[in-house]
GROMACS .gro file of C-alpha atoms in nm:
model
  168
    1UNK     CA    1   2.454  -0.677  -0.734
    2UNK     CA    2   2.462  -0.537  -0.380
    3UNK     CA    3   2.231  -0.251  -0.282
    4UNK     CA    4   2.406   0.066  -0.168
    5UNK     CA    5   2.210   0.331   0.016
    6UNK     CA    6   2.269   0.705   0.002
    7UNK     CA    7   2.326   0.846   0.350
    8UNK     CA    8   2.045   1.102   0.308
    9UNK     CA    9   1.800   0.821   0.216
   10UNK     CA   10   1.897   0.631   0.530
   11UNK     CA   11   1.842   0.943   0.744
   12UNK     CA   12   1.498   1.006   0.591
   13UNK     CA   13   1.406   0.641   0.643
   14UNK     CA   14   1.514   0.663   1.009
   15UNK     CA   15   1.304   0.977   1.053
   16UNK     CA   16   1.005   0.800   0.894
   17UNK     CA   17   1.053   0.507   1.134
   18UNK     CA   18   1.069   0.746   1.429
   19UNK     CA   19   0.726   0.876   1.322
   20UNK     CA   20   0.586   0.522   1.292
   21UNK     CA   21   0.724   0.434   1.635
   22UNK     CA   22   0.566   0.747   1.788
   23UNK     CA   23   0.898   0.914   1.867
   24UNK     CA   24   0.818   1.207   1.636
   25UNK     CA   25   0.492   1.366   1.523
   26UNK     CA   26   0.329   1.160   1.249
   27UNK     CA   27   0.337   1.288   0.893
   28UNK     CA   28   0.193   1.007   0.680
   29UNK     CA   29   0.301   1.162   0.351
   30UNK     CA   30   0.659   1.191   0.474
   31UNK     CA   31   0.653   0.826   0.577
   32UNK     CA   32   0.504   0.713   0.244
   33UNK     CA   33   0.770   0.909   0.056
   34UNK     CA   34   1.070   0.817   0.272
   35UNK     CA   35   1.010   0.478   0.430
   36UNK     CA   36   1.248   0.239   0.256
   37UNK     CA   37   1.128  -0.122   0.267
   38UNK     CA   38   1.470  -0.249   0.163
   39UNK     CA   39   1.642  -0.079   0.456
   40UNK     CA   40   1.367  -0.186   0.698
   41UNK     CA   41   1.382  -0.549   0.585
   42UNK     CA   42   1.758  -0.573   0.537
   43UNK     CA   43   1.744  -0.630   0.159
   44UNK     CA   44   2.096  -0.647   0.019
   45UNK     CA   45   2.044  -0.769  -0.340
   46UNK     CA   46   1.902  -0.549  -0.615
   47UNK     CA   47   1.692  -0.842  -0.739
   48UNK     CA   48   1.500  -0.849  -0.408
   49UNK     CA   49   1.414  -0.479  -0.388
   50UNK     CA   50   1.059  -0.358  -0.319
   51UNK     CA   51   0.877  -0.073  -0.490
   52UNK     CA   52   0.578   0.111  -0.350
   53UNK     CA   53   0.317   0.290  -0.556
   54UNK     CA   54   0.361   0.668  -0.527
   55UNK     CA   55   0.072   0.817  -0.326
   56UNK     CA   56  -0.033   1.050  -0.609
   57UNK     CA   57  -0.065   0.755  -0.848
   58UNK     CA   58  -0.256   0.556  -0.587
   59UNK     CA   59  -0.496   0.846  -0.536
   60UNK     CA   60  -0.560   0.858  -0.912
   61UNK     CA   61  -0.621   0.482  -0.916
   62UNK     CA   62  -0.879   0.523  -0.639
   63UNK     CA   63  -1.102   0.718  -0.878
   64UNK     CA   64  -1.181   0.390  -1.053
   65UNK     CA   65  -1.359   0.251  -0.747
   66UNK     CA   66  -1.671   0.331  -0.547
   67UNK     CA   67  -1.712   0.362  -0.172
   68UNK     CA   68  -1.975   0.093  -0.127
   69UNK     CA   69  -1.775  -0.226  -0.154
   70UNK     CA   70  -1.509  -0.424   0.030
   71UNK     CA   71  -1.160  -0.403  -0.115
   72UNK     CA   72  -0.865  -0.637  -0.071
   73UNK     CA   73  -0.517  -0.490  -0.114
   74UNK     CA   74  -0.296  -0.782  -0.222
   75UNK     CA   75   0.069  -0.731  -0.129
   76UNK     CA   76  -0.027  -0.417   0.062
   77UNK     CA   77   0.324  -0.323   0.173
   78UNK     CA   78   0.276  -0.032   0.414
   79UNK     CA   79  -0.069   0.048   0.274
   80UNK     CA   80  -0.013   0.330   0.025
   81UNK     CA   81  -0.294   0.214  -0.206
   82UNK     CA   82  -0.535   0.161   0.081
   83UNK     CA   83  -0.455   0.495   0.244
   84UNK     CA   84  -0.523   0.669  -0.088
   85UNK     CA   85  -0.856   0.484  -0.120
   86UNK     CA   86  -0.959   0.592   0.229
   87UNK     CA   87  -0.846   0.951   0.174
   88UNK     CA   88  -1.025   0.968  -0.160
   89UNK     CA   89  -1.357   0.847  -0.021
   90UNK     CA   90  -1.344   1.007   0.323
   91UNK     CA   91  -1.490   1.332   0.190
   92UNK     CA   92  -1.737   1.150  -0.036
   93UNK     CA   93  -1.881   0.907   0.218
   94UNK     CA   94  -2.237   1.010   0.282
   95UNK     CA   95  -2.440   0.909   0.582
   96UNK     CA   96  -2.637   0.658   0.372
   97UNK     CA   97  -2.321   0.455   0.297
   98UNK     CA   98  -2.130   0.222   0.522
   99UNK     CA   99  -1.767   0.319   0.571
  100UNK     CA  100  -1.526   0.185   0.313
  101UNK     CA  101  -1.405  -0.164   0.410
  102UNK     CA  102  -1.045  -0.252   0.328
  103UNK     CA  103  -0.854  -0.573   0.395
  104UNK     CA  104  -0.477  -0.554   0.352
  105UNK     CA  105  -0.282  -0.873   0.287
  106UNK     CA  106   0.096  -0.849   0.334
  107UNK     CA  107   0.335  -1.138   0.382
  108UNK     CA  108   0.616  -0.930   0.535
  109UNK     CA  109   0.552  -0.874   0.906
  110UNK     CA  110   0.769  -0.561   0.921
  111UNK     CA  111   0.579  -0.391   0.640
  112UNK     CA  112   0.243  -0.499   0.786
  113UNK     CA  113   0.331  -0.353   1.127
  114UNK     CA  114   0.415  -0.018   0.967
  115UNK     CA  115   0.096  -0.040   0.761
  116UNK     CA  116  -0.115  -0.096   1.072
  117UNK     CA  117   0.009   0.242   1.199
  118UNK     CA  118  -0.047   0.424   0.868
  119UNK     CA  119  -0.381   0.262   0.781
  120UNK     CA  120  -0.538   0.156   1.112
  121UNK     CA  121  -0.887   0.160   0.955
  122UNK     CA  122  -0.802  -0.148   0.748
  123UNK     CA  123  -0.811  -0.509   0.860
  124UNK     CA  124  -0.455  -0.639   0.826
  125UNK     CA  125  -0.372  -1.001   0.751
  126UNK     CA  126  -0.010  -1.113   0.763
  127UNK     CA  127   0.021  -1.396   0.516
  128UNK     CA  128   0.100  -1.498   0.163
  129UNK     CA  129  -0.177  -1.410  -0.083
  130UNK     CA  130  -0.094  -1.731  -0.269
  131UNK     CA  131  -0.184  -1.939   0.038
  132UNK     CA  132  -0.521  -2.095  -0.038
  133UNK     CA  133  -0.614  -2.119   0.332
  134UNK     CA  134  -0.591  -1.742   0.371
  135UNK     CA  135  -0.878  -1.693   0.126
  136UNK     CA  136  -1.114  -1.919   0.321
  137UNK     CA  137  -1.097  -1.673   0.614
  138UNK     CA  138  -1.213  -1.371   0.415
  139UNK     CA  139  -1.572  -1.252   0.452
  140UNK     CA  140  -1.826  -1.406   0.217
  141UNK     CA  141  -1.934  -1.086   0.046
  142UNK     CA  142  -1.864  -0.923  -0.288
  143UNK     CA  143  -1.520  -0.764  -0.296
  144UNK     CA  144  -1.271  -0.605  -0.531
  145UNK     CA  145  -0.904  -0.697  -0.539
  146UNK     CA  146  -0.625  -0.458  -0.626
  147UNK     CA  147  -0.248  -0.451  -0.619
  148UNK     CA  148   0.044  -0.236  -0.729
  149UNK     CA  149   0.047  -0.130  -1.092
  150UNK     CA  150   0.322  -0.279  -1.308
  151UNK     CA  151   0.654  -0.112  -1.246
  152UNK     CA  152   0.803  -0.202  -1.582
  153UNK     CA  153   0.628   0.100  -1.735
  154UNK     CA  154   0.892   0.338  -1.866
  155UNK     CA  155   0.699   0.665  -1.837
  156UNK     CA  156   0.509   0.786  -1.534
  157UNK     CA  157   0.256   0.937  -1.775
  158UNK     CA  158   0.152   0.614  -1.945
  159UNK     CA  159   0.086   0.390  -1.645
  160UNK     CA  160  -0.288   0.391  -1.708
  161UNK     CA  161  -0.241   0.227  -2.047
  162UNK     CA  162  -0.026  -0.054  -1.904
  163UNK     CA  163  -0.182  -0.395  -1.834
  164UNK     CA  164  -0.309  -0.409  -1.475
  165UNK     CA  165  -0.441  -0.675  -1.244
  166UNK     CA  166  -0.795  -0.584  -1.148
  167UNK     CA  167  -1.038  -0.865  -1.080
  168UNK     CA  168  -1.389  -0.869  -0.945
   0.00000   0.00000   0.00000
């Protein structure tokens, strides 16, 4: 099936891209809500579509972590999960803690370039998380890995009870 875009969605995506490119004042929340990865990457089949975690859900997920470790965002997209982690801990980071360390891994160069603008505090790696060589270049320190929650959940209210990938 071919993807068809609503004209208003295309306009909001173009406005989000103008913000990313510095042509308009940056509003990260607007970009997170209106950037369309399928338009940006030229996706034309419904089976290839991308889905980002809503910021509010990502912010809730961030409550499960602490601000003392290194985190690796697998399949980071444009960095919604990582931005929420940084926003969540920014106010909680005390002077006796190092700043939160985040590494974002994204195989799509277009999404990674947008992510570098939205989450410049993170270290961005463009590559496939399934590539074994990529992992040999990560720091040798304890780290947590996280990724998007499953999007097959039918209700937005029961996502916490769905099986999730969270490994230490």
